[in-house]
PDB file of N, CA and C in Angstrom:
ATOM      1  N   UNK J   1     -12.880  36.606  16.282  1.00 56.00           N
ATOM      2  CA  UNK J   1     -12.219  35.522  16.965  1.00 56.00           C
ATOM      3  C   UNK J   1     -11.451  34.673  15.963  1.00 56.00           C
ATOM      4  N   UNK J   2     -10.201  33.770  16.333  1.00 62.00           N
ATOM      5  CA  UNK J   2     -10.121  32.814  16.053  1.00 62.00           C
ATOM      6  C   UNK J   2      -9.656  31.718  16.179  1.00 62.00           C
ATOM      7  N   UNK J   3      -9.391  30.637  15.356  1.00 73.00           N
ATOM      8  CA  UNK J   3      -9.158  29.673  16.222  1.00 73.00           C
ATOM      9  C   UNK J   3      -7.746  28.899  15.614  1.00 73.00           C
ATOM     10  N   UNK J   4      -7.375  28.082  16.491  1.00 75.00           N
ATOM     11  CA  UNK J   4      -5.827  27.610  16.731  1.00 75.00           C
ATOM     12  C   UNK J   4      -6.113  26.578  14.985  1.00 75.00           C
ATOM     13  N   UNK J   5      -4.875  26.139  15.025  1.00 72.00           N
ATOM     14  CA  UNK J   5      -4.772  25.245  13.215  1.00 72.00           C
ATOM     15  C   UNK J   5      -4.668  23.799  14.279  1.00 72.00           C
ATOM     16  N   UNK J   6      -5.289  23.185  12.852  1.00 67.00           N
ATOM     17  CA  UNK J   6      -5.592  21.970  14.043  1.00 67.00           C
ATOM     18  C   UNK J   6      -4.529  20.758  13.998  1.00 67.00           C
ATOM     19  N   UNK J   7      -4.848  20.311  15.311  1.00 72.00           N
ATOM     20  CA  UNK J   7      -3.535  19.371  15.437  1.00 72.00           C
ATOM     21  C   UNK J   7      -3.088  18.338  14.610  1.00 72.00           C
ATOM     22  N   UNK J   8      -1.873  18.333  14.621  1.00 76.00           N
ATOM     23  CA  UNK J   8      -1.026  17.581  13.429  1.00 76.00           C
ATOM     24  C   UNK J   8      -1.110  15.876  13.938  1.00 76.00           C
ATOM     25  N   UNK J   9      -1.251  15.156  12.608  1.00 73.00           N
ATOM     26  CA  UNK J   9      -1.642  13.535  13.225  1.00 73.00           C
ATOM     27  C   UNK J   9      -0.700  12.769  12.575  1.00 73.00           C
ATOM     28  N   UNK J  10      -0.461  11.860  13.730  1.00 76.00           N
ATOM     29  CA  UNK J  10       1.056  11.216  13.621  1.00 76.00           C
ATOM     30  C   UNK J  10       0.188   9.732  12.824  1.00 76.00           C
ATOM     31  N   UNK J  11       1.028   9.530  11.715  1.00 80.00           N
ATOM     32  CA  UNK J  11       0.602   8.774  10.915  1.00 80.00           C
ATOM     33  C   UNK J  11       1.112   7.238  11.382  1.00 80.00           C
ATOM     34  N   UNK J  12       0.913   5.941  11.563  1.00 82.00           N
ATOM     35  CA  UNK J  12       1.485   5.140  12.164  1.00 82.00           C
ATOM     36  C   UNK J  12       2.126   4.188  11.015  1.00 82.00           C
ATOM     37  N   UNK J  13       4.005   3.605  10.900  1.00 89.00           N
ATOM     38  CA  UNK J  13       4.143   3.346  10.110  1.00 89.00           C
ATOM     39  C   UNK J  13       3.288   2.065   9.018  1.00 89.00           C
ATOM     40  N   UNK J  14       3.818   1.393   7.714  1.00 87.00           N
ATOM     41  CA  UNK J  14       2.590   0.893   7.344  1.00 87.00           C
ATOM     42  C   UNK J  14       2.913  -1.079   8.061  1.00 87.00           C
ATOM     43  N   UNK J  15       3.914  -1.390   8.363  1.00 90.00           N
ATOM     44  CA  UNK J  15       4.020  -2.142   8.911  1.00 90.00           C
ATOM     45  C   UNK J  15       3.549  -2.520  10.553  1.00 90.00           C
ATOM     46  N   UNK J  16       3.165  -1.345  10.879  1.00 93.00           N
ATOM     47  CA  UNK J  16       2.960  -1.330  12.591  1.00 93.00           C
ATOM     48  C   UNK J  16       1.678  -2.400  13.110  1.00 93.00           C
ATOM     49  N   UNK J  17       1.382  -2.803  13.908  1.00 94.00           N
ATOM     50  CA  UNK J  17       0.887  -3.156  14.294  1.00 94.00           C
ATOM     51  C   UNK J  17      -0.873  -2.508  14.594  1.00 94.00           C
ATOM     52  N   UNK J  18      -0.520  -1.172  14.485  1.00 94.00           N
ATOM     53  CA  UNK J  18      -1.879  -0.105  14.938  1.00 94.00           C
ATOM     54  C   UNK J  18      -2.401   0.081  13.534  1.00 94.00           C
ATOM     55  N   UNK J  19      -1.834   0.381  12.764  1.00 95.00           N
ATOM     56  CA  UNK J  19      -2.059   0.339  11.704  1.00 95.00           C
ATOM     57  C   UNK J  19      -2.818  -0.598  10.418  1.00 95.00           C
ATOM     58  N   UNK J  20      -1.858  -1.843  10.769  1.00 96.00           N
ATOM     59  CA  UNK J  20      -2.958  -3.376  10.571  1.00 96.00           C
ATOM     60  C   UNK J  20      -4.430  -3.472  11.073  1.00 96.00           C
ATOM     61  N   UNK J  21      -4.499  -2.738  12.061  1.00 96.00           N
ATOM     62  CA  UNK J  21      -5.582  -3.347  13.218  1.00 96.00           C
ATOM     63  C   UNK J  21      -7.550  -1.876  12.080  1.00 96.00           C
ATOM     64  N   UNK J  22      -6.213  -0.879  12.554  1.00 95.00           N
ATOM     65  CA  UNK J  22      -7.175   0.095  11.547  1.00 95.00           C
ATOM     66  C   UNK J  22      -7.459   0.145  10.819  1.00 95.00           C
ATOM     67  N   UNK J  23      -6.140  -0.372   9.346  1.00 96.00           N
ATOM     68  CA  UNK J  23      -6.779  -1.079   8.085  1.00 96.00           C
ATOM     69  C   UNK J  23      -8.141  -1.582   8.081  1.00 96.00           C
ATOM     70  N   UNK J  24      -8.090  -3.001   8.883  1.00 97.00           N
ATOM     71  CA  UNK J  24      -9.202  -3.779   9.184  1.00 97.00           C
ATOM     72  C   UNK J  24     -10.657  -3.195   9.108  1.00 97.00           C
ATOM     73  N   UNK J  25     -10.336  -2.199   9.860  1.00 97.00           N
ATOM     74  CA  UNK J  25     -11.713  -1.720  10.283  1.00 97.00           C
ATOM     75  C   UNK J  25     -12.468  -0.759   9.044  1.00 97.00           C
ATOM     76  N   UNK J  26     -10.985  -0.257   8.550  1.00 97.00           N
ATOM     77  CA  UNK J  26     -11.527   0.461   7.649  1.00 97.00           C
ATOM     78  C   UNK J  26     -12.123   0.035   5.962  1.00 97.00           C
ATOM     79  N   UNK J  27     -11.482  -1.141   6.057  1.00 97.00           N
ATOM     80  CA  UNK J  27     -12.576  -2.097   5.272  1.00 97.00           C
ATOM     81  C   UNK J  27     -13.830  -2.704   5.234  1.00 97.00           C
ATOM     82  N   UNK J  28     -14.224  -2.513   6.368  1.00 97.00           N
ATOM     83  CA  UNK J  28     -16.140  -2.246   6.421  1.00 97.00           C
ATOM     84  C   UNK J  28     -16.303  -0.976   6.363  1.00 97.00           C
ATOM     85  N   UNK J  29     -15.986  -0.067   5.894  1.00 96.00           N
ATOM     86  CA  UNK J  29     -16.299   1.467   5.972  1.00 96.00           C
ATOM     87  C   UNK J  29     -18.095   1.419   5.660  1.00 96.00           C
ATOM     88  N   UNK J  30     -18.337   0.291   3.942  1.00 96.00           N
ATOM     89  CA  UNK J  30     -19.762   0.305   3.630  1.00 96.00           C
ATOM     90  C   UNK J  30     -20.533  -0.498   5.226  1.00 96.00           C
ATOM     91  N   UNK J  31     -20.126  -1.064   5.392  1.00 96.00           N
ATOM     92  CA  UNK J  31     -21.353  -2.105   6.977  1.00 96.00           C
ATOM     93  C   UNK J  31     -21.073  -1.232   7.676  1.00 96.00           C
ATOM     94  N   UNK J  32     -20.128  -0.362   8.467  1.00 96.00           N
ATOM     95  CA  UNK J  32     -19.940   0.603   9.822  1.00 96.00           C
ATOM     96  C   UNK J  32     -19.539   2.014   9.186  1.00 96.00           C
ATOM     97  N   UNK J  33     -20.667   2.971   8.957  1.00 96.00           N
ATOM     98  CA  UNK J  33     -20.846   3.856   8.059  1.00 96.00           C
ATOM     99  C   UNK J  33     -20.333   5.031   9.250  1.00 96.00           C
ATOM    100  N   UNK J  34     -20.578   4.623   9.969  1.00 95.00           N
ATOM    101  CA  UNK J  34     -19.835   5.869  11.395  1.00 95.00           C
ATOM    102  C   UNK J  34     -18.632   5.963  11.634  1.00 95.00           C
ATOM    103  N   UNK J  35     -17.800   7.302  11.090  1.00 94.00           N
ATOM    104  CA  UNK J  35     -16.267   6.678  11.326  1.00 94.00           C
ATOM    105  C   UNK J  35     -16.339   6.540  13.168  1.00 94.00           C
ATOM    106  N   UNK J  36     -16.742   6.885  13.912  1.00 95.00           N
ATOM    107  CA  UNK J  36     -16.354   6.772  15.273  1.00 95.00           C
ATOM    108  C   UNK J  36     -16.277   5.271  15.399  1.00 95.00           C
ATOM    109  N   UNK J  37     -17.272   4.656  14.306  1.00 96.00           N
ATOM    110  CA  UNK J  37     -17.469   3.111  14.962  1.00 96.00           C
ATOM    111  C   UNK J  37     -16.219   2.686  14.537  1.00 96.00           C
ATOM    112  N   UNK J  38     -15.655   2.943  12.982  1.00 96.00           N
ATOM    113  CA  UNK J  38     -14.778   2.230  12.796  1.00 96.00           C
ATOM    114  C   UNK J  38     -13.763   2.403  13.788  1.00 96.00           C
ATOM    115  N   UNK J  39     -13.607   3.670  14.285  1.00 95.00           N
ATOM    116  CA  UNK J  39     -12.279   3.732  14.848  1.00 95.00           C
ATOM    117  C   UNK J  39     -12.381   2.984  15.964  1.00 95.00           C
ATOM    118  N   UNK J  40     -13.603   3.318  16.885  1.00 96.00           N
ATOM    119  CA  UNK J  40     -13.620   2.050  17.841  1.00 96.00           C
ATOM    120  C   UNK J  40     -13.146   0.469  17.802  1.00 96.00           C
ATOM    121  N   UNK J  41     -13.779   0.178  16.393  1.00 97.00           N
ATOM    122  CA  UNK J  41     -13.211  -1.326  16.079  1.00 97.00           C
ATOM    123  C   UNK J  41     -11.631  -1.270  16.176  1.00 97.00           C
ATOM    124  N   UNK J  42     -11.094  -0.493  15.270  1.00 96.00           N
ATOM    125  CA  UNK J  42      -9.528  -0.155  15.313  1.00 96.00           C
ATOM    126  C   UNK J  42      -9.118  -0.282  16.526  1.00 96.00           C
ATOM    127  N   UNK J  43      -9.504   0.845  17.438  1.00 96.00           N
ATOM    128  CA  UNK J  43      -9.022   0.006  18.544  1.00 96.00           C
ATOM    129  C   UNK J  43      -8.999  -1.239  19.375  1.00 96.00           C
ATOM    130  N   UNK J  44     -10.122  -1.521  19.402  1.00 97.00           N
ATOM    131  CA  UNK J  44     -10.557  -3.031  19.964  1.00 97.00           C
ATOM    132  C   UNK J  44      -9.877  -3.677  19.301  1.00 97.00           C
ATOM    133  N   UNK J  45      -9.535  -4.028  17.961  1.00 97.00           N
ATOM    134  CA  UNK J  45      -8.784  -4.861  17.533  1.00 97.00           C
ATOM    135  C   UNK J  45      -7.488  -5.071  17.460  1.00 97.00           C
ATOM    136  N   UNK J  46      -6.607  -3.309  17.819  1.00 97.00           N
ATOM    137  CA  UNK J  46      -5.818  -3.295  17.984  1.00 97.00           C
ATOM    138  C   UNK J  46      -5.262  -3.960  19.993  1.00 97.00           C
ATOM    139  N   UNK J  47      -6.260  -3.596  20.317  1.00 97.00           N
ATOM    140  CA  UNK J  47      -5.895  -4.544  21.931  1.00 97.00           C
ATOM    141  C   UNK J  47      -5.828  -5.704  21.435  1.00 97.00           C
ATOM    142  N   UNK J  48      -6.562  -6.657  20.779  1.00 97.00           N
ATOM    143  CA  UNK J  48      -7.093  -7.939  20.738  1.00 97.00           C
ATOM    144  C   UNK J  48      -5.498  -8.190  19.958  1.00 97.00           C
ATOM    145  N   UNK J  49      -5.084  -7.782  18.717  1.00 96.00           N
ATOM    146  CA  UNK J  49      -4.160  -8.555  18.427  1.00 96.00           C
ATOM    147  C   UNK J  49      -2.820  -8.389  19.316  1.00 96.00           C
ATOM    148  N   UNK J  50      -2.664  -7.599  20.387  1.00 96.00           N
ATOM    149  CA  UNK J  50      -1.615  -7.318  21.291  1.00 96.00           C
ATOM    150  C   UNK J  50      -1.980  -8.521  22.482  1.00 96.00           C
ATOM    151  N   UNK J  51      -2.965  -9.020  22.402  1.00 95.00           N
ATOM    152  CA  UNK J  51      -3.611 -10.202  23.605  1.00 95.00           C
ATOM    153  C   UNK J  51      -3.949  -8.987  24.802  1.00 95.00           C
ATOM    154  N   UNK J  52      -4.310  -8.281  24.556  1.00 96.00           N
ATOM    155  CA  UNK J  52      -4.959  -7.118  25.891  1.00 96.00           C
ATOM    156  C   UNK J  52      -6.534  -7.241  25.518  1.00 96.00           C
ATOM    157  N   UNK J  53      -6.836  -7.676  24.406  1.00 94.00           N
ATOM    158  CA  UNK J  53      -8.793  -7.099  24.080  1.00 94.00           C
ATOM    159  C   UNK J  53      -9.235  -8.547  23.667  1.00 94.00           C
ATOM    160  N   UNK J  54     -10.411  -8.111  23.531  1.00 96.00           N
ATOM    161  CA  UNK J  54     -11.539  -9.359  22.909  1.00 96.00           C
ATOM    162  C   UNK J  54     -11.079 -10.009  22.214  1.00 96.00           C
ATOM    163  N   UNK J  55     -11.998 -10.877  21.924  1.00 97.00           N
ATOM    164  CA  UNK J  55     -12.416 -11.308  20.492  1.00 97.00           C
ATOM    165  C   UNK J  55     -13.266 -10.509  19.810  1.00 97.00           C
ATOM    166  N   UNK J  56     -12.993 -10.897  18.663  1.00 97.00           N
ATOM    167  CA  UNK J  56     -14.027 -10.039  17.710  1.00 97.00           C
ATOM    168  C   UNK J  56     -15.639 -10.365  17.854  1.00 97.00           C
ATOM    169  N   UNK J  57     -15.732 -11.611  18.370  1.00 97.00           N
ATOM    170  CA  UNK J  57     -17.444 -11.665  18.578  1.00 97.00           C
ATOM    171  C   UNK J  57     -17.540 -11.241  19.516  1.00 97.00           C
ATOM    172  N   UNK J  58     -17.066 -10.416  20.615  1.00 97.00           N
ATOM    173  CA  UNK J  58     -17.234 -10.096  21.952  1.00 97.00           C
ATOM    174  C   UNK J  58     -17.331  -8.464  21.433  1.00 97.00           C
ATOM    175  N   UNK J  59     -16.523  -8.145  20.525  1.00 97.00           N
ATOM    176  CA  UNK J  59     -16.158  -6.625  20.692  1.00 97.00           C
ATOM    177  C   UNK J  59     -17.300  -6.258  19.361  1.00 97.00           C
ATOM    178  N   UNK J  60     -17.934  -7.083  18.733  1.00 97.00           N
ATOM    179  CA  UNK J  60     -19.073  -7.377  17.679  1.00 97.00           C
ATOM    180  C   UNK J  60     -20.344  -6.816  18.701  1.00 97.00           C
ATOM    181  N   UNK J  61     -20.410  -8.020  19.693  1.00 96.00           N
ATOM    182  CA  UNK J  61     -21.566  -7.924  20.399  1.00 96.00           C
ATOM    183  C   UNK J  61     -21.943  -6.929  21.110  1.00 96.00           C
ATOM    184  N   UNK J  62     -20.749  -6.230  22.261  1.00 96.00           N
ATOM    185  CA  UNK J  62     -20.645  -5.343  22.936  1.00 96.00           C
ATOM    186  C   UNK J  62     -20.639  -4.056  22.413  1.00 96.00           C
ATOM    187  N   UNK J  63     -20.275  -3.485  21.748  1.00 92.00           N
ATOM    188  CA  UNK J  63     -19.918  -2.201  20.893  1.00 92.00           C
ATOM    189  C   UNK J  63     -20.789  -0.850  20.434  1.00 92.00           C
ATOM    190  N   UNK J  64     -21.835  -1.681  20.108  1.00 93.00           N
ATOM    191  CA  UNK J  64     -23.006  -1.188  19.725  1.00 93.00           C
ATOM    192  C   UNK J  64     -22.617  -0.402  18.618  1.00 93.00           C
ATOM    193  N   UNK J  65     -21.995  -0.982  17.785  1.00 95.00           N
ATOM    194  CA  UNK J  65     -21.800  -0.498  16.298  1.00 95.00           C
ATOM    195  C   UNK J  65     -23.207  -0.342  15.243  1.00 95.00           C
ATOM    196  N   UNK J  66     -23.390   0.891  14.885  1.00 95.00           N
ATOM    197  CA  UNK J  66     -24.260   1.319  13.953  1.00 95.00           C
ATOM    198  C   UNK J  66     -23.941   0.335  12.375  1.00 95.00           C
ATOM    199  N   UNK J  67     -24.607  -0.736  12.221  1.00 95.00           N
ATOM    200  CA  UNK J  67     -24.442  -1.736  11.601  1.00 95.00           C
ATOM    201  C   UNK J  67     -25.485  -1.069  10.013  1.00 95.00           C
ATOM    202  N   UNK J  68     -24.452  -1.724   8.407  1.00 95.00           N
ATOM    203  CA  UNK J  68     -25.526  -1.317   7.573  1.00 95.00           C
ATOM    204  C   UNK J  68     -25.212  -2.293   6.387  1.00 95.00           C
ATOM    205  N   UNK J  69     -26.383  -3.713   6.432  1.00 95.00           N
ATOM    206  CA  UNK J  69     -26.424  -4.598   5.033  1.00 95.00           C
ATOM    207  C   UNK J  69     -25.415  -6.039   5.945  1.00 95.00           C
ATOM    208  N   UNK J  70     -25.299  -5.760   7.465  1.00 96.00           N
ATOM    209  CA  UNK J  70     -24.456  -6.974   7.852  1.00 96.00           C
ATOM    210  C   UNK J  70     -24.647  -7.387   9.064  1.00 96.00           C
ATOM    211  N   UNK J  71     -24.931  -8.748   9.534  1.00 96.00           N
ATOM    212  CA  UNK J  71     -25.191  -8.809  11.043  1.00 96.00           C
ATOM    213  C   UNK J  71     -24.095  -8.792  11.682  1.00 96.00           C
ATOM    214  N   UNK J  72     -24.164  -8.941  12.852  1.00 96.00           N
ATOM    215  CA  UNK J  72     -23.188  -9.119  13.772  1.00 96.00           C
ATOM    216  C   UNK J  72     -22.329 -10.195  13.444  1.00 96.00           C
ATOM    217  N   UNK J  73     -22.735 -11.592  13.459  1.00 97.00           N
ATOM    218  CA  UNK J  73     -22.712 -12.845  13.419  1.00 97.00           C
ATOM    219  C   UNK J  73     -21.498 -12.285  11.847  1.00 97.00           C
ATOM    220  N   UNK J  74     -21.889 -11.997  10.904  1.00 97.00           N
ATOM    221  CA  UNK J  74     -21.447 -12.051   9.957  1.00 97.00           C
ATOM    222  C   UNK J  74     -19.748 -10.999   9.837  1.00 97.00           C
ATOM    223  N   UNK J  75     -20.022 -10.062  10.713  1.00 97.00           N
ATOM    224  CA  UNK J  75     -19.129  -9.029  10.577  1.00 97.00           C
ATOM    225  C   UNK J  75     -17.870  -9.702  11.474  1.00 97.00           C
ATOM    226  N   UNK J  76     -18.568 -10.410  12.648  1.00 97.00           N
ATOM    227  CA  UNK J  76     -17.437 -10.832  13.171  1.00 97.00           C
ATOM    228  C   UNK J  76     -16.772 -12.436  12.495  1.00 97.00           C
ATOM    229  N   UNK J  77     -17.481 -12.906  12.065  1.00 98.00           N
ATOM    230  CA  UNK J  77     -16.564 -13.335  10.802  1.00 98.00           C
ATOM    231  C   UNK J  77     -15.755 -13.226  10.158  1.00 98.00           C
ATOM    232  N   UNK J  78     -16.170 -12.215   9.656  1.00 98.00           N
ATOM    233  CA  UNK J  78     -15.199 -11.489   8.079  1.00 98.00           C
ATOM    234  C   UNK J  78     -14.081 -11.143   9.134  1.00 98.00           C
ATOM    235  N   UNK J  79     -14.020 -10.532  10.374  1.00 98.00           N
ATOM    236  CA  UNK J  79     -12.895  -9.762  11.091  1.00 98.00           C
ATOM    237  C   UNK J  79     -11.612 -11.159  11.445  1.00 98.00           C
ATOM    238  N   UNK J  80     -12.552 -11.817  11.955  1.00 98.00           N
ATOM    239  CA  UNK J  80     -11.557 -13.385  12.251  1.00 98.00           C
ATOM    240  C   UNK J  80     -11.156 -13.668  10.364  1.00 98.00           C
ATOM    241  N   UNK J  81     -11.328 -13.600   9.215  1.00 97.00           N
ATOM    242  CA  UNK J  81     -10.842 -13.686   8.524  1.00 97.00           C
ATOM    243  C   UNK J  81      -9.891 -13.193   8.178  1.00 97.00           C
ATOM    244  N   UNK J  82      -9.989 -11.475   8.405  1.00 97.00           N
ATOM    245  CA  UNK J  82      -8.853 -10.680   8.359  1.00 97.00           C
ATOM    246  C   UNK J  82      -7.758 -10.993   9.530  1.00 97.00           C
ATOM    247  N   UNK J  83      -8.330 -11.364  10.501  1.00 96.00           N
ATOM    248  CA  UNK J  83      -6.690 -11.145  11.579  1.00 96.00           C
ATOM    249  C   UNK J  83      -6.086 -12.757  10.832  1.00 96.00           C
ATOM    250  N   UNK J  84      -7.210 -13.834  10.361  1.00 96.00           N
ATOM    251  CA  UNK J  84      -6.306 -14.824  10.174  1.00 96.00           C
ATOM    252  C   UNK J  84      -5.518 -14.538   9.317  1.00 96.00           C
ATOM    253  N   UNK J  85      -5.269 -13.754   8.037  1.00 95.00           N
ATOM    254  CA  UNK J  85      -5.066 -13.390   7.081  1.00 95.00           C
ATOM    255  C   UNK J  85      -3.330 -13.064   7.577  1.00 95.00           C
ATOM    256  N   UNK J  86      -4.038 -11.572   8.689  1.00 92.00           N
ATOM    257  CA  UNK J  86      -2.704 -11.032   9.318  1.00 92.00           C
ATOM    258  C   UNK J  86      -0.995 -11.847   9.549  1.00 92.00           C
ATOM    259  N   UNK J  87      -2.101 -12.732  10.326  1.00 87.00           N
ATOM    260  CA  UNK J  87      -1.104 -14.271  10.937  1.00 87.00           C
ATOM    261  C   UNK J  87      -0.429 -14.582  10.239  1.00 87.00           C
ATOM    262  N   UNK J  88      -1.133 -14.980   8.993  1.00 89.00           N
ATOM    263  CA  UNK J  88      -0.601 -15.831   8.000  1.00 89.00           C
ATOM    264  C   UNK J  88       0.284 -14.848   7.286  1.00 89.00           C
ATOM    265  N   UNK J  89       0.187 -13.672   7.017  1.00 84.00           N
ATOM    266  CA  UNK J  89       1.353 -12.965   6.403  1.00 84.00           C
ATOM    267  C   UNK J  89       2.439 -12.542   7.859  1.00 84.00           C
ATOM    268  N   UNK J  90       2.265 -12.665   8.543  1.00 73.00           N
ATOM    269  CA  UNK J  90       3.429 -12.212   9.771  1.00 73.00           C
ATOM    270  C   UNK J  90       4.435 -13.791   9.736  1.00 73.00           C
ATOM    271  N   UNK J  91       3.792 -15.040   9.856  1.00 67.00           N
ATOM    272  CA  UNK J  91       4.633 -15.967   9.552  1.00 67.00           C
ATOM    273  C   UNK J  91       5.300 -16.358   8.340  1.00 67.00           C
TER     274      UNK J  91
END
């Protein structure tokens, strides 16, 4: 048997908006050791900064992210640090 080559992944530019949002997430890689979780965050955060998703303590709480060395309380912190961050370089 075998099998098909696997699908090609559209890289998102580095200014984009989806991209910012995934960064993010992928900077707790050490606290959210599951990439599924991160990518979940990626997305959630990518709604949230479009005004379609949470907040980050909502999408903290709800998520059920496999957490490692960080609480909740704390992670969604650091995340409101980063989008403020965002802000502040978009203005």
């Amino acid at each position: 048997m075998t099998s098909l080559a696997a699908p090609l992944t559209k890289h998102y530019p580095d200014d984009s908006l989806e991209k910012k949002a995934y960064d993010i997430a992928e900077k707790f890689k050490d606290n959210l050791p599951i990439v599924n979780d991160r990518n979940r965050l990626g997305f959630n955060l990518y709604r949230y900064l479009k005004g379609e998703g949470d907040t980050p303590e909502v999408i903290v709480r709800t998520a059920r992210f496999t957490l490692n060395r960080i609480t909740k309380d704390e992670l969604a912190a650091k995340l409101n640090e980063e989008i403020a961050k965002l802000k502040e370089d978009k203005n």
